[in-house]
XYZ file of C-alpha atoms in Angstrom:
749
model
C 81.509 162.334 31.178
C 79.021 159.498 30.651
C 76.549 159.980 27.832
C 72.895 159.191 28.559
C 70.040 159.325 26.065
C 66.387 158.458 25.513
C 64.338 157.981 22.354
C 60.786 159.266 21.932
C 58.520 158.108 19.104
C 56.054 160.660 17.732
C 53.870 159.629 14.791
C 56.634 157.792 12.971
C 59.357 160.298 13.878
C 62.089 159.608 16.430
C 63.310 162.345 18.771
C 66.542 161.551 20.636
C 67.420 163.489 23.804
C 71.048 163.136 24.858
C 73.105 164.584 27.711
C 76.626 164.167 29.042
C 78.521 164.544 25.770
C 78.998 168.336 25.606
C 78.638 171.542 27.663
C 79.559 169.855 30.920
C 79.916 173.104 32.869
C 76.316 174.180 32.255
C 73.804 173.344 34.980
C 71.988 171.331 32.348
C 72.639 170.597 28.673
C 70.700 168.458 26.207
C 71.156 167.729 22.515
C 67.868 166.964 20.735
C 67.995 165.194 17.377
C 65.151 164.571 14.944
C 66.207 163.348 11.505
C 69.051 165.707 10.462
C 67.929 168.552 12.719
C 70.144 168.796 15.811
C 69.524 171.378 18.562
C 71.547 171.990 21.706
C 69.864 173.622 24.714
C 71.638 174.704 27.886
C 70.403 175.986 31.245
C 72.641 178.014 33.572
C 71.951 179.733 36.905
C 73.953 182.305 38.835
C 75.142 181.015 42.227
C 73.685 183.942 44.197
C 70.480 186.003 43.833
C 70.588 189.411 42.231
C 70.075 192.192 44.757
C 67.588 195.049 44.509
C 65.165 193.645 41.926
C 61.484 192.750 42.195
C 61.264 190.291 39.282
C 62.647 186.919 38.235
C 65.643 187.511 35.885
C 65.094 184.825 33.238
C 66.667 185.129 29.785
C 65.744 182.818 26.895
C 67.773 183.062 23.703
C 67.337 181.119 20.477
C 70.479 181.538 18.382
C 70.537 180.874 14.639
C 73.797 179.756 13.055
C 73.985 179.662 9.265
C 76.463 176.790 9.354
C 73.539 174.615 10.463
C 72.269 174.718 6.873
C 75.668 174.951 5.191
C 75.474 178.648 4.369
C 77.765 181.605 4.939
C 75.904 184.711 6.154
C 75.218 187.245 3.429
C 76.214 190.884 3.506
C 79.512 192.649 4.017
C 79.941 191.494 7.634
C 79.975 187.700 7.847
C 79.989 187.515 11.632
C 76.238 188.049 11.852
C 74.409 190.673 13.844
C 71.138 191.101 15.649
C 68.788 188.100 15.829
C 66.210 187.627 13.102
C 62.511 188.072 13.773
C 62.140 184.288 13.631
C 64.832 183.872 16.312
C 63.141 186.433 18.564
C 59.732 184.792 18.187
C 61.223 181.375 18.948
C 62.899 182.808 22.055
C 59.490 184.021 23.220
C 57.997 180.629 22.346
C 60.441 178.988 24.766
C 60.148 181.658 27.464
C 56.374 181.739 27.939
C 55.695 178.133 29.021
C 58.733 177.675 31.274
C 58.660 181.000 33.166
C 55.616 180.302 35.417
C 57.165 177.030 36.642
C 60.035 178.642 38.546
C 59.555 179.189 42.306
C 57.891 182.465 43.253
C 60.414 184.870 44.726
C 63.413 183.391 42.917
C 66.012 186.069 42.090
C 68.932 184.017 40.761
C 69.694 184.807 37.121
C 68.729 181.944 34.818
C 69.637 181.762 31.133
C 68.337 179.300 28.560
C 70.190 179.122 25.240
C 68.879 176.973 22.389
C 70.900 176.704 19.208
C 70.393 174.578 16.070
C 73.669 172.869 15.163
C 72.335 171.088 12.082
C 69.110 171.777 10.284
C 67.104 169.716 7.844
C 64.966 172.251 5.972
C 61.836 170.118 6.258
C 62.188 169.576 10.038
C 61.485 172.846 11.934
C 63.727 173.425 14.937
C 61.527 175.655 17.122
C 59.452 173.001 18.915
C 62.520 170.750 19.145
C 64.335 173.645 20.841
C 61.425 174.040 23.277
C 61.580 170.352 24.235
C 65.376 170.479 24.534
C 65.162 173.540 26.812
C 62.594 171.772 28.994
C 64.827 168.698 29.215
C 67.919 170.783 30.046
C 66.079 172.457 32.928
C 64.594 169.174 34.108
C 67.952 167.368 34.432
C 69.712 170.407 35.912
C 69.995 171.372 39.569
C 67.999 174.562 38.898
C 64.718 174.690 40.872
C 61.899 174.268 38.349
C 58.509 172.592 38.443
C 58.771 170.865 35.057
C 59.157 169.188 32.680
C 56.837 170.232 29.876
C 56.550 169.201 26.242
C 55.722 171.179 23.136
C 54.407 170.034 19.752
C 53.092 171.445 16.500
C 49.878 170.092 14.977
C 48.729 170.902 11.435
C 45.728 169.873 9.388
C 46.380 168.982 5.755
C 43.354 168.001 3.648
C 41.395 167.121 6.778
C 44.141 165.005 8.372
C 45.870 166.098 11.581
C 49.664 165.707 11.580
C 51.924 165.956 14.650
C 55.232 167.777 14.104
C 54.704 168.158 10.331
C 57.351 168.990 7.759
C 57.776 172.532 6.485
C 56.002 171.584 3.250
C 53.039 170.184 5.174
C 52.881 173.358 7.269
C 52.670 175.504 4.132
C 49.834 173.365 2.752
C 47.833 173.238 5.989
C 44.810 175.282 7.025
C 45.906 175.451 10.662
C 49.229 175.486 12.492
C 48.857 174.911 16.229
C 51.657 174.852 18.810
C 50.797 173.673 22.323
C 53.097 173.397 25.349
C 52.221 171.861 28.693
C 52.141 168.647 30.718
C 49.647 166.379 32.465
C 46.725 167.753 30.483
C 47.564 171.295 31.633
C 48.327 173.943 29.019
C 51.124 176.459 29.490
C 51.088 177.995 26.013
C 49.099 178.053 22.769
C 50.137 179.548 19.419
C 47.914 179.321 16.350
C 47.757 180.542 12.770
C 44.726 179.315 10.842
C 42.422 179.923 7.893
C 39.134 180.691 9.659
C 38.993 177.443 11.623
C 36.036 176.561 13.852
C 36.584 176.403 17.608
C 35.439 172.775 17.667
C 38.186 171.815 15.198
C 40.752 173.588 17.353
C 39.754 171.496 20.359
C 40.279 168.309 18.339
C 43.790 169.453 17.388
C 44.326 170.532 20.996
C 43.576 167.013 22.270
C 45.898 165.460 19.677
C 48.659 167.819 20.784
C 48.279 166.872 24.449
C 48.458 163.164 23.649
C 51.819 163.770 21.958
C 52.972 166.041 24.788
C 52.489 163.232 27.298
C 54.896 161.029 25.340
C 57.454 163.835 25.337
C 57.115 164.437 29.082
C 57.419 160.715 29.742
C 60.655 160.625 27.735
C 62.104 163.649 29.552
C 61.257 162.089 32.922
C 63.166 158.953 31.884
C 66.169 161.140 31.085
C 65.855 162.772 34.522
C 65.865 159.338 36.171
C 69.163 158.347 34.548
C 70.934 161.720 34.334
C 69.151 164.234 36.564
C 70.843 166.237 39.321
C 69.362 166.993 42.764
C 67.695 170.410 42.813
C 69.562 173.212 44.559
C 68.009 175.161 47.413
C 68.003 178.860 46.530
C 66.930 181.764 48.743
C 63.510 183.150 47.808
C 62.503 186.754 48.254
C 59.197 186.548 50.078
C 57.630 189.470 51.900
C 56.991 188.980 55.600
C 53.363 187.743 55.919
C 52.910 189.512 59.264
C 54.139 192.792 57.799
C 51.748 192.361 54.858
C 48.816 191.876 57.239
C 49.884 194.871 59.308
C 50.026 197.188 56.300
C 46.833 195.754 54.795
C 44.932 196.539 57.985
C 46.049 200.159 57.668
C 45.470 200.810 53.952
C 43.117 198.043 52.770
C 39.974 200.194 52.850
C 41.637 202.934 50.806
C 42.766 200.389 48.214
C 39.275 198.899 47.943
C 37.846 202.345 47.326
C 40.525 203.272 44.762
C 40.205 200.138 42.632
C 36.398 200.440 42.467
C 36.009 203.277 40.012
C 33.461 202.470 37.308
C 34.035 204.497 34.172
C 37.323 205.995 35.342
C 40.104 206.267 32.797
C 42.865 203.751 33.348
C 46.587 204.301 33.225
C 48.905 206.409 35.342
C 46.236 209.016 36.099
C 43.793 206.594 37.737
C 43.004 206.817 41.433
C 44.530 203.423 42.142
C 47.837 204.262 40.472
C 48.072 207.597 42.261
C 47.256 205.946 45.583
C 49.917 203.313 45.008
C 52.570 205.986 44.448
C 51.428 207.912 47.508
C 51.509 204.817 49.716
C 54.972 203.828 48.499
C 56.362 207.171 49.657
C 54.507 207.319 52.968
C 55.288 203.712 53.954
C 58.969 204.134 53.070
C 59.101 207.142 55.385
C 57.213 205.336 58.165
C 59.221 202.097 57.900
C 62.691 203.154 56.657
C 64.291 199.928 57.886
C 61.949 197.891 55.656
C 62.142 200.057 52.554
C 63.376 197.186 50.289
C 60.165 195.292 51.085
C 57.709 198.137 50.516
C 57.255 197.648 46.757
C 56.793 193.887 47.152
C 54.319 194.358 50.009
C 52.225 196.886 48.091
C 52.103 194.578 45.063
C 50.883 191.715 47.233
C 48.193 193.832 48.878
C 46.892 195.400 45.642
C 46.864 191.986 43.975
C 44.945 190.489 46.912
C 42.240 193.186 46.772
C 41.795 193.097 42.987
C 41.501 189.307 42.957
C 39.153 189.296 45.955
C 36.901 191.787 44.156
C 36.634 189.447 41.161
C 36.461 186.086 42.936
C 34.297 186.889 45.944
C 32.044 189.619 44.578
C 32.044 188.742 40.874
C 32.768 192.397 40.147
C 35.419 194.175 38.093
C 37.444 197.299 38.916
C 35.771 199.370 36.192
C 32.267 198.098 36.980
C 31.762 196.007 33.849
C 30.059 192.636 33.748
C 32.357 189.641 33.382
C 31.539 189.247 29.672
C 31.283 192.966 28.857
C 33.571 194.713 26.373
C 34.788 198.244 26.966
C 33.168 200.892 24.712
C 34.429 200.466 21.136
C 34.683 203.150 18.457
C 36.394 203.288 15.070
C 37.399 205.772 12.398
C 38.989 205.481 8.951
C 40.484 207.827 6.376
C 42.021 210.098 8.984
C 45.306 210.774 7.185
C 44.913 212.247 3.681
C 48.282 211.300 2.202
C 48.624 207.734 3.457
C 47.167 204.897 1.403
C 44.896 203.669 4.196
C 44.354 204.444 7.877
C 42.229 203.189 10.748
C 41.837 204.274 14.360
C 40.535 201.656 16.791
C 39.562 202.602 20.340
C 38.464 200.236 23.096
C 38.128 201.978 26.417
C 41.391 203.759 27.131
C 43.278 201.641 24.606
C 43.809 203.479 21.323
C 45.730 202.295 18.253
C 46.264 204.079 14.929
C 47.172 201.795 12.023
C 48.325 202.894 8.576
C 48.798 200.914 5.375
C 51.458 201.688 2.795
C 51.382 200.065 -0.649
C 54.590 199.572 -2.582
C 56.110 197.714 -5.487
C 57.036 194.060 -5.155
C 60.745 194.852 -5.170
C 60.159 196.592 -1.829
C 59.288 193.268 -0.178
C 61.177 192.184 2.924
C 64.069 189.787 2.326
C 63.684 186.716 4.559
C 66.883 184.825 5.334
C 66.443 182.327 8.165
C 67.548 178.750 8.693
C 64.165 177.428 7.600
C 63.481 179.578 4.565
C 64.747 182.373 2.384
C 62.780 184.492 -0.022
C 60.607 187.591 -0.033
C 57.796 188.652 2.272
C 55.240 191.042 0.767
C 52.918 191.453 3.767
C 54.261 192.964 6.994
C 52.967 194.496 10.206
C 55.042 196.691 12.520
C 53.816 197.414 16.060
C 55.167 200.413 17.980
C 54.622 201.128 21.666
C 55.900 204.648 22.464
C 56.266 205.617 26.142
C 53.650 208.379 25.921
C 50.982 205.697 25.459
C 51.250 205.003 29.202
C 52.144 208.553 30.228
C 55.780 207.663 30.852
C 59.136 209.158 29.948
C 61.641 206.765 28.372
C 64.321 206.830 25.664
C 63.229 205.624 22.239
C 65.004 202.414 21.282
C 64.843 199.815 18.550
C 61.778 197.542 18.766
C 62.002 195.108 21.670
C 60.896 191.497 21.832
C 57.442 192.471 23.048
C 56.869 194.855 20.126
C 58.117 192.310 17.609
C 55.921 189.620 19.163
C 52.785 191.782 19.151
C 53.440 192.836 15.565
C 53.836 189.217 14.495
C 50.600 188.193 16.231
C 48.464 190.718 14.342
C 50.318 189.891 11.117
C 49.563 186.219 11.659
C 45.879 187.014 12.250
C 45.553 189.017 9.008
C 47.806 186.972 6.712
C 45.151 184.423 5.604
C 42.872 187.311 4.579
C 45.364 189.093 2.314
C 44.772 188.668 -1.453
C 47.444 186.761 -3.333
C 50.181 188.419 -5.349
C 48.334 187.503 -8.549
C 45.179 189.209 -7.273
C 46.898 192.248 -5.753
C 50.488 192.777 -6.947
C 51.649 195.069 -4.162
C 53.876 194.959 -1.106
C 51.757 195.805 1.946
C 53.176 197.382 5.107
C 50.884 197.912 8.087
C 52.191 200.058 10.947
C 50.344 200.243 14.270
C 51.078 203.122 16.637
C 49.781 202.600 20.175
C 48.600 206.067 21.180
C 47.107 205.058 24.519
C 47.401 201.808 26.435
C 45.103 200.305 29.039
C 45.420 196.639 28.127
C 45.116 194.386 25.056
C 46.884 196.671 22.586
C 47.885 193.767 20.319
C 44.242 192.869 19.716
C 43.380 196.537 19.182
C 46.170 196.663 16.593
C 44.614 193.655 14.850
C 41.302 195.505 14.562
C 43.089 198.653 13.388
C 44.828 196.636 10.663
C 41.477 195.469 9.275
C 40.194 199.046 9.213
C 43.299 200.355 7.429
C 43.239 197.577 4.831
C 39.591 198.200 3.976
C 40.126 201.964 3.941
C 42.938 201.444 1.421
C 40.733 199.378 -0.889
C 42.579 196.086 -0.382
C 40.132 193.288 -1.168
C 40.663 191.275 2.005
C 38.577 188.121 2.263
C 36.961 189.255 5.516
C 37.638 191.735 8.329
C 39.456 190.387 11.388
C 38.908 191.409 15.013
C 40.692 190.354 18.182
C 39.895 190.102 21.883
C 41.726 189.028 25.019
C 40.113 186.807 27.651
C 41.562 186.854 31.160
C 41.080 184.710 34.236
C 41.269 185.045 37.994
C 41.287 181.746 39.880
C 41.991 180.071 43.202
C 41.739 176.530 44.498
C 37.940 176.647 44.615
C 36.793 178.330 41.427
C 37.707 180.533 38.487
C 36.249 183.591 36.768
C 36.791 184.391 33.085
C 36.911 188.067 32.143
C 36.263 189.387 28.636
C 38.496 192.220 27.397
C 40.905 192.468 30.320
C 42.271 195.893 31.196
C 44.825 197.349 33.572
C 44.686 195.587 36.952
C 42.983 192.498 35.511
C 45.961 192.083 33.202
C 48.603 192.795 35.867
C 47.125 190.624 38.600
C 45.215 188.022 36.582
C 46.236 184.466 35.762
C 45.830 184.298 31.985
C 46.025 186.272 28.757
C 44.084 184.357 26.097
C 44.254 186.365 22.850
C 41.995 185.240 19.991
C 41.623 186.868 16.559
C 39.374 185.857 13.713
C 36.502 186.596 11.355
C 32.816 185.829 11.574
C 33.531 182.403 10.087
C 36.365 181.278 12.326
C 39.641 181.792 14.150
C 42.803 182.999 12.400
C 45.245 183.437 15.314
C 45.640 182.606 19.003
C 48.309 183.377 21.562
C 47.917 182.168 25.131
C 50.189 182.494 28.124
C 49.473 181.951 31.786
C 50.927 182.733 35.201
C 49.475 179.550 36.691
C 50.793 175.984 36.706
C 48.671 175.296 33.620
C 45.172 175.626 32.153
C 42.818 172.678 31.879
C 40.783 171.855 28.780
C 37.565 173.391 30.117
C 39.263 176.767 30.499
C 40.455 176.625 26.885
C 36.998 175.648 25.643
C 35.214 178.361 27.657
C 37.738 181.016 26.635
C 37.319 180.163 22.948
C 33.545 180.465 23.217
C 33.734 183.718 25.184
C 36.175 185.130 22.621
C 33.892 184.184 19.720
C 30.951 186.056 21.248
C 33.068 189.152 21.864
C 34.681 189.008 18.424
C 31.309 189.073 16.675
C 30.241 192.121 18.692
C 33.417 193.994 17.792
C 33.027 193.122 14.107
C 29.506 194.575 14.235
C 30.871 197.875 15.564
C 33.636 197.938 12.965
C 31.081 197.307 10.201
C 29.213 200.457 11.227
C 32.314 202.439 10.242
C 33.385 200.435 7.184
C 31.835 197.103 6.262
C 33.839 196.187 3.158
C 36.919 197.379 1.257
C 36.585 200.591 -0.710
C 36.010 200.195 -4.429
C 39.046 202.301 -5.285
C 42.599 202.826 -4.150
C 43.959 206.064 -2.761
C 44.989 208.577 -5.447
C 48.425 208.552 -3.822
C 48.867 204.783 -4.123
C 51.203 203.507 -6.838
C 49.792 202.056 -10.073
C 50.714 198.547 -11.114
C 50.615 196.829 -14.508
C 51.270 193.110 -14.819
C 52.437 191.601 -18.093
C 53.735 188.171 -19.022
C 56.748 187.528 -21.207
C 58.436 184.327 -22.287
C 61.011 183.312 -19.658
C 63.644 183.185 -22.404
C 63.147 186.943 -22.856
C 63.926 187.862 -19.239
C 67.563 188.494 -20.125
C 66.494 190.949 -22.838
C 64.546 192.995 -20.274
C 67.222 192.959 -17.586
C 70.261 193.302 -19.823
C 73.918 192.746 -18.905
C 74.434 193.798 -15.289
C 70.893 195.191 -15.210
C 71.762 197.827 -17.802
C 68.511 197.595 -19.756
C 66.104 197.509 -16.820
C 67.900 200.421 -15.161
C 67.597 202.420 -18.367
C 63.863 201.706 -18.584
C 63.377 202.827 -14.986
C 65.436 205.970 -15.550
C 63.524 206.912 -18.706
C 60.014 206.245 -17.398
C 60.232 206.693 -13.620
C 58.602 203.281 -13.182
C 59.939 200.331 -11.185
C 60.139 196.898 -12.766
C 60.066 193.614 -10.870
C 60.717 190.512 -12.981
C 59.994 186.990 -11.767
C 61.565 183.813 -13.095
C 58.271 182.600 -14.557
C 58.104 185.634 -16.857
C 55.729 187.868 -14.888
C 56.790 191.508 -15.052
C 55.312 193.906 -12.481
C 55.499 197.562 -13.481
C 54.898 200.051 -10.667
C 54.692 203.804 -11.187
C 53.162 206.874 -9.632
C 50.915 207.372 -12.679
C 49.520 205.271 -15.508
C 51.378 207.153 -18.245
C 54.744 206.184 -16.768
C 53.622 202.588 -16.342
C 52.364 202.473 -19.943
C 55.631 203.857 -21.308
C 57.570 201.204 -19.428
C 55.137 198.548 -20.617
C 55.600 199.645 -24.244
C 59.377 199.348 -23.942
C 59.132 195.880 -22.403
C 56.719 194.816 -25.138
C 59.119 196.011 -27.803
C 62.083 194.329 -26.128
C 60.330 190.996 -25.915
C 58.331 191.072 -29.130
C 59.280 188.352 -31.602
C 60.552 189.646 -34.943
C 58.836 187.672 -37.726
C 59.510 187.292 -41.429
C 57.077 189.368 -43.469
C 56.397 191.986 -40.800
C 56.881 195.655 -41.606
C 58.468 198.108 -39.154
C 59.313 201.765 -39.028
C 62.923 201.727 -37.863
C 65.716 204.180 -37.147
C 68.973 204.076 -39.085
C 71.770 203.516 -36.559
C 74.748 202.960 -38.840
C 75.565 203.550 -42.502
C 78.127 201.349 -44.258
C 79.190 201.047 -47.920
C 77.344 197.726 -48.151
C 74.086 198.950 -46.604
C 72.334 200.437 -43.567
C 71.690 199.025 -40.096
C 68.199 199.778 -38.868
C 66.880 199.396 -35.298
C 63.358 198.033 -35.708
C 62.741 197.340 -32.001
C 64.703 198.449 -28.929
C 67.964 196.525 -29.041
C 67.024 194.672 -32.272
C 68.813 195.683 -35.458
C 68.720 194.377 -39.002
C 70.675 195.059 -42.175
C 69.199 196.582 -45.304
C 71.707 195.605 -47.997
C 72.495 198.371 -50.470
C 70.785 196.323 -53.163
C 67.571 196.326 -51.073
C 67.457 200.079 -50.414
C 65.696 201.053 -53.641
C 64.261 199.561 -56.819
C 66.908 201.261 -58.948
C 70.653 200.771 -58.559
C 72.168 202.596 -55.551
C 75.840 203.647 -55.698
C 76.184 205.077 -52.186
C 74.121 204.194 -49.117
C 74.242 207.847 -48.020
C 72.267 208.787 -51.141
C 69.230 207.009 -49.681
C 69.504 207.437 -45.894
C 71.668 208.735 -43.084
C 72.011 208.004 -39.363
C 68.882 209.021 -37.481
C 66.497 208.711 -40.406
C 63.297 206.754 -39.867
C 62.501 204.410 -42.738
C 59.988 201.706 -43.441
C 61.479 198.214 -43.725
C 60.276 194.657 -44.117
C 61.819 191.519 -42.587
C 62.813 189.075 -45.331
C 65.011 186.627 -43.423
C 66.108 185.728 -39.890
C 69.276 183.636 -39.830
C 70.051 180.784 -37.466
C 72.441 183.140 -35.696
C 69.601 185.629 -35.135
C 70.800 188.143 -37.723
C 67.945 189.966 -39.429
C 67.836 190.877 -43.106
C 65.604 193.754 -44.171
C 64.401 195.275 -47.424
C 62.705 198.382 -48.781
C 62.327 197.278 -52.379
C 59.109 195.340 -52.110
C 57.572 198.061 -49.977
C 58.382 200.746 -52.537
C 56.850 198.668 -55.318
C 53.718 198.148 -53.222
C 53.655 201.872 -52.525
C 53.833 202.750 -56.215
C 50.949 200.386 -56.896
C 48.848 202.015 -54.210
C 49.757 205.506 -55.365
C 48.730 204.764 -58.952
C 45.181 204.207 -57.731
C 45.260 206.399 -54.657
C 45.685 209.942 -55.893
C 49.020 211.525 -55.172
C 50.072 210.735 -51.633
C 53.710 211.638 -51.061
C 56.238 208.811 -50.792
C 57.966 210.219 -47.696
C 54.700 210.120 -45.758
C 54.735 206.352 -46.166
C 58.136 206.148 -44.495
C 57.389 208.561 -41.660
C 53.691 208.123 -41.052
C 53.930 205.324 -38.443
C 55.647 205.386 -35.083
C 59.077 203.792 -34.989
C 58.918 200.134 -34.043
C 55.286 199.698 -35.095
C 54.259 196.790 -37.269
C 51.546 196.256 -39.872
C 51.203 192.679 -38.657
C 48.912 192.039 -35.701
C 50.577 193.147 -32.433
C 51.721 190.026 -30.622
C 53.029 191.963 -27.630
C 52.144 191.075 -24.077
C 48.817 192.060 -22.708
C 48.704 193.612 -19.237
C 46.416 192.268 -16.543
C 45.120 194.005 -13.476
C 44.834 192.536 -9.998
C 41.405 191.126 -10.913
C 42.737 189.287 -13.976
C 41.128 191.696 -16.464
C 42.999 192.693 -19.592
C 44.100 196.320 -19.671
C 42.128 196.870 -22.844
C 39.008 195.178 -21.501
C 35.908 197.281 -21.221
C 35.985 197.378 -17.405
C 38.443 199.938 -15.998
C 41.599 198.498 -14.429
C 41.741 200.628 -11.292
C 39.689 203.436 -9.916
C 41.260 206.006 -7.654
C 39.160 207.700 -5.082
C 39.425 211.441 -4.553
C 41.468 212.831 -1.694
C 39.808 212.295 1.699
């Protein structure tokens, strides 16, 4: 098998596309290499179409292998299990731009598998996998109207960078992924920190310039290694039969789809008519029953698109730039920490926020990064939201993708861990669906965060812009719903604040969007976003001043990193004991920050006191009330702080001679002691003699106070010297003892 390859230069980086070395039985296989990141992508097609389906069976899988970064999978089972969220999102990233380029009516199964074989941590593999998948399809014999390219563009300190490193991505204020070819856009993904639309267009143009170099390189590979495309049978409904049926039912369809103000979903007139026609036509034309569903889809699509393109109207009677009626509510659920209900037309999403301790953060373990994730959003789409009956399963790719989109939109607005030391979990339940539920979930997230009292930088709203087009002209539609979504050409989702855009996700059913469409959609989305934010502000305009009374309380203290071992203890013995005694949870970071989370302040304060005592430095000259832990002939051992003991030699127990230690103290007694020496080995020497002499001097002028009150009058572990223990800070940086209160808790809703 002859090996063929091409090299593509992108802003000082070299991408090598190679075929012919491996996976010779796949229809197409390409290995893409950039620095030490190596990705293999394969494309395979079944030899015959699948019978009895009305869709194109394309599967895109991005498979992570830990060997690519020299790691063995964690956990009891080393084989690995379900794909990570990152792998699922990358699979969707590959799927969206290549799917529209397959021939309409194709029913052969096609599978794309992309798999990193070697991974340099600073060179992300997702866009490389997208390019490799495009190249594998392009050189294969599978019918496909490609190739396309895909790049990532970031802006770091005002400079745009193509295919940046992971470090540059983390330091950027925008991360844009664009896929397409010939100036046409097939896909857009964006996460940004309130970026202006004009800046996005600049990055967009830079991305397309790089895409052209990628497409040129793939075409060179096709010239030297491409296979002739295979002819496959296409399932296309008989045009004459379509016209025959349309002449019979077209007027009824026109009437059904024109229902201003009617609720969408399965109960709408158009849906009911479609079901009725499917049954009646199957009975009238039994020999053509396999075609009936396809024919009805074609006819309904034709009438909806004609309504928009020729009459400039919409099925529900709205203007082209009109948003469905919006309403909001917050504080609906008394026991949750924050809740928001967002309704736009017949789309309804309930979002809740749960606050937790930092040790409840999500563990992230992917090829590109490992660590903890403290802000999460889960999106759920139960079948009742569309009036359907279906078994409840684990979240699918669509649910994970929609959850990630809203999470991406809100992430730049979330206060830092130093400002707000909580784990935040948003959960969106779609209660009713009539289009654009992901953007409704984004709005619901903002409402829930503000209802919970989280000091987000600004509320975020989202909107979806659709398009219906033909060869002559196009029509953009704001806030697409139902039929406009099913039969339209574009879903352009934009989320952001009043100041700028925070997230975008665009996919299309066309052969690509030109720059003018992107520019117009961004402007239309900005206008709609501002209107939605105005409506949301009427319900809640800024975060509440106080947290829910059911939210956990958090104290933050700082200790010297050398003292972390004292707090944790061998095998976690000490920290577990603190948690068991106080009911609080402790989260210790390597830099010495200790986060104490409890259901009430008293528990948090008790835990804080123990940590202070454990980490407090014992100093010569300080006086402590300690507990006798052991009595020996040569003296007594006294615990002056938790886990810190010193020896009072028998000669230091009293001013007069002592024959037996037991004559002065016994185990469990609390006595006052003074530190006189700390050895190089950390051993502490204590005394009572000087204290007793000082006491006698004070009593001679003080009028008869009893000696035992001097020993027992102070709490154990307290010191006469100034307390050098750690000082807690709240999420605003205030000291716990400062005049301003640390947290306020609002009464029950």
